[in-house]
Amino acid sequence: MQKISLYDMDRTITVRGTYTPFLFHMFLAREPWRLILLPLLPFGFIAYGLRLISRGQLKTFNQRMLLGSGPKLADLQPEIEQFADHVLRSNRHQKAIDQIETDRVAGRTLVLVTASYELYAEAIGRRLRFDHVIGTRLEIDDEGRVRPRIVGENCYDIAKIERIEALFAKEGWLRAESHVRAYSDHVSDQAMLEFADEAIATTPTPKMRLLAGERGWPIVDWR
């Protein structure tokens, strides 16, 4: 029996979201002149609110403004590593870290499943000794430049299931011969929690708390 634990990241393992802090960390460290572009960011949110662009397109719009259209990954990597250190130093639920370690010691395969960019989620997952990291993938061209284009789908909601199933296929895991446990704080992960044999609502939002009550899922507070 393959034992697998699926963890959402933002506000499940972390206290706060990481996407916007990541972009701000990167441009302040590398190109602080991009502060002059901040007044343009609300236009992306307005377009998203009017459903003119998708959540993924909003992400890449903000990325283009604050990170640029093609920085080299090698140049970004030192700041990515610093950002991961900062997250785990000042933006994590210690009880979540403890549960990750408990699952690891119990022999469970640890999978981080997040809508955040794999670009930096991988560095966070590596520090927490995750076996696999699934996140939103960005295009990296032949010259190693990170483009503001998402490869495939934004890893959010049902798209997480597609990526999880792809990982199962890649690793040769059979769902019927696996015990899957999933942790999340948010209703957008309902599909992932329903995919699991054991779903746990962690420090849940009000909507997630309501859903967990309806489904009989355990609720834990990691604050």
mmCIF file of C-alpha atoms in Angstrom, residues 114-192:
data_model
loop_
_atom_site.group_PDB
_atom_site.id
_atom_site.type_symbol
_atom_site.label_atom_id
_atom_site.label_comp_id
_atom_site.label_asym_id
_atom_site.label_seq_id
_atom_site.Cartn_x
_atom_site.Cartn_y
_atom_site.Cartn_z
ATOM 1 C CA THR A 114 0.096 24.410 -4.949
ATOM 2 C CA ALA A 115 -1.206 27.050 -7.320
ATOM 3 C CA SER A 116 1.967 29.007 -6.586
ATOM 4 C CA TYR A 117 4.787 28.978 -9.106
ATOM 5 C CA GLU A 118 6.936 25.851 -9.064
ATOM 6 C CA LEU A 119 9.748 28.329 -9.620
ATOM 7 C CA TYR A 120 9.880 28.996 -5.875
ATOM 8 C CA ALA A 121 7.605 26.285 -4.450
ATOM 9 C CA GLU A 122 10.318 23.770 -5.345
ATOM 10 C CA ALA A 123 12.783 25.595 -3.083
ATOM 11 C CA ILE A 124 10.277 25.592 -0.214
ATOM 12 C CA GLY A 125 9.405 21.931 -0.767
ATOM 13 C CA ARG A 126 13.073 20.982 -0.873
ATOM 14 C CA ARG A 127 13.655 22.584 2.530
ATOM 15 C CA LEU A 128 10.693 20.678 3.964
ATOM 16 C CA ARG A 129 11.925 17.395 2.401
ATOM 17 C CA PHE A 130 8.939 16.879 0.124
ATOM 18 C CA ASP A 131 9.345 14.030 -2.341
ATOM 19 C CA HIS A 132 7.461 15.804 -5.134
ATOM 20 C CA VAL A 133 6.363 19.374 -5.834
ATOM 21 C CA ILE A 134 3.432 20.178 -8.109
ATOM 22 C CA GLY A 135 2.831 23.844 -8.891
ATOM 23 C CA THR A 136 2.048 26.280 -11.665
ATOM 24 C CA ARG A 137 4.775 25.901 -14.267
ATOM 25 C CA LEU A 138 6.302 28.793 -16.177
ATOM 26 C CA GLU A 139 7.844 28.610 -19.604
ATOM 27 C CA ILE A 140 11.644 28.556 -19.553
ATOM 28 C CA ASP A 141 13.119 28.975 -23.011
ATOM 29 C CA ASP A 142 16.234 27.418 -24.533
ATOM 30 C CA GLU A 143 18.353 30.258 -23.163
ATOM 31 C CA GLY A 144 17.127 29.640 -19.615
ATOM 32 C CA ARG A 145 14.912 32.725 -19.551
ATOM 33 C CA VAL A 146 11.740 32.671 -17.461
ATOM 34 C CA ARG A 147 8.852 33.869 -19.587
ATOM 35 C CA PRO A 148 5.539 35.273 -18.296
ATOM 36 C CA ARG A 149 3.636 32.349 -19.786
ATOM 37 C CA ILE A 150 2.106 29.428 -17.928
ATOM 38 C CA VAL A 151 2.788 25.938 -19.260
ATOM 39 C CA GLY A 152 -0.462 24.004 -19.212
ATOM 40 C CA GLU A 153 -3.009 25.194 -16.666
ATOM 41 C CA ASN A 154 -2.772 27.358 -13.588
ATOM 42 C CA CYS A 155 -2.462 24.646 -10.911
ATOM 43 C CA TYR A 156 -5.687 25.591 -9.140
ATOM 44 C CA ASP A 157 -8.933 23.795 -8.278
ATOM 45 C CA ILE A 158 -9.603 20.865 -10.637
ATOM 46 C CA ALA A 159 -6.277 21.398 -12.433
ATOM 47 C CA LYS A 160 -4.582 20.059 -9.298
ATOM 48 C CA ILE A 161 -6.291 16.705 -9.818
ATOM 49 C CA GLU A 162 -5.004 16.481 -13.382
ATOM 50 C CA ARG A 163 -1.457 17.067 -12.144
ATOM 51 C CA ILE A 164 -1.845 14.607 -9.271
ATOM 52 C CA GLU A 165 -3.135 11.936 -11.636
ATOM 53 C CA ALA A 166 -0.209 12.630 -13.978
ATOM 54 C CA LEU A 167 2.183 12.122 -11.051
ATOM 55 C CA PHE A 168 0.467 8.831 -10.168
ATOM 56 C CA ALA A 169 0.915 7.663 -13.751
ATOM 57 C CA LYS A 170 4.553 8.768 -13.874
ATOM 58 C CA GLU A 171 5.434 7.027 -10.612
ATOM 59 C CA GLY A 172 3.391 3.911 -11.386
ATOM 60 C CA TRP A 173 1.144 4.361 -8.358
ATOM 61 C CA LEU A 174 -2.262 2.722 -8.516
ATOM 62 C CA ARG A 175 -5.029 4.721 -6.871
ATOM 63 C CA ALA A 176 -6.778 1.549 -5.672
ATOM 64 C CA GLU A 177 -3.572 0.435 -3.964
ATOM 65 C CA SER A 178 -2.799 3.783 -2.329
ATOM 66 C CA HIS A 179 -3.902 5.534 0.821
ATOM 67 C CA VAL A 180 -4.111 9.250 0.138
ATOM 68 C CA ARG A 181 -4.345 11.921 2.809
ATOM 69 C CA ALA A 182 -4.905 15.567 1.833
ATOM 70 C CA TYR A 183 -4.567 18.800 3.779
ATOM 71 C CA SER A 184 -5.959 22.203 2.773
ATOM 72 C CA ASP A 185 -7.460 25.379 4.186
ATOM 73 C CA HIS A 186 -9.590 26.422 1.195
ATOM 74 C CA VAL A 187 -12.680 25.268 -0.716
ATOM 75 C CA SER A 188 -10.833 25.629 -4.015
ATOM 76 C CA ASP A 189 -9.177 22.351 -3.002
ATOM 77 C CA GLN A 190 -12.469 20.497 -2.649
ATOM 78 C CA ALA A 191 -11.606 18.244 -5.605
ATOM 79 C CA MET A 192 -8.235 17.335 -4.090
#
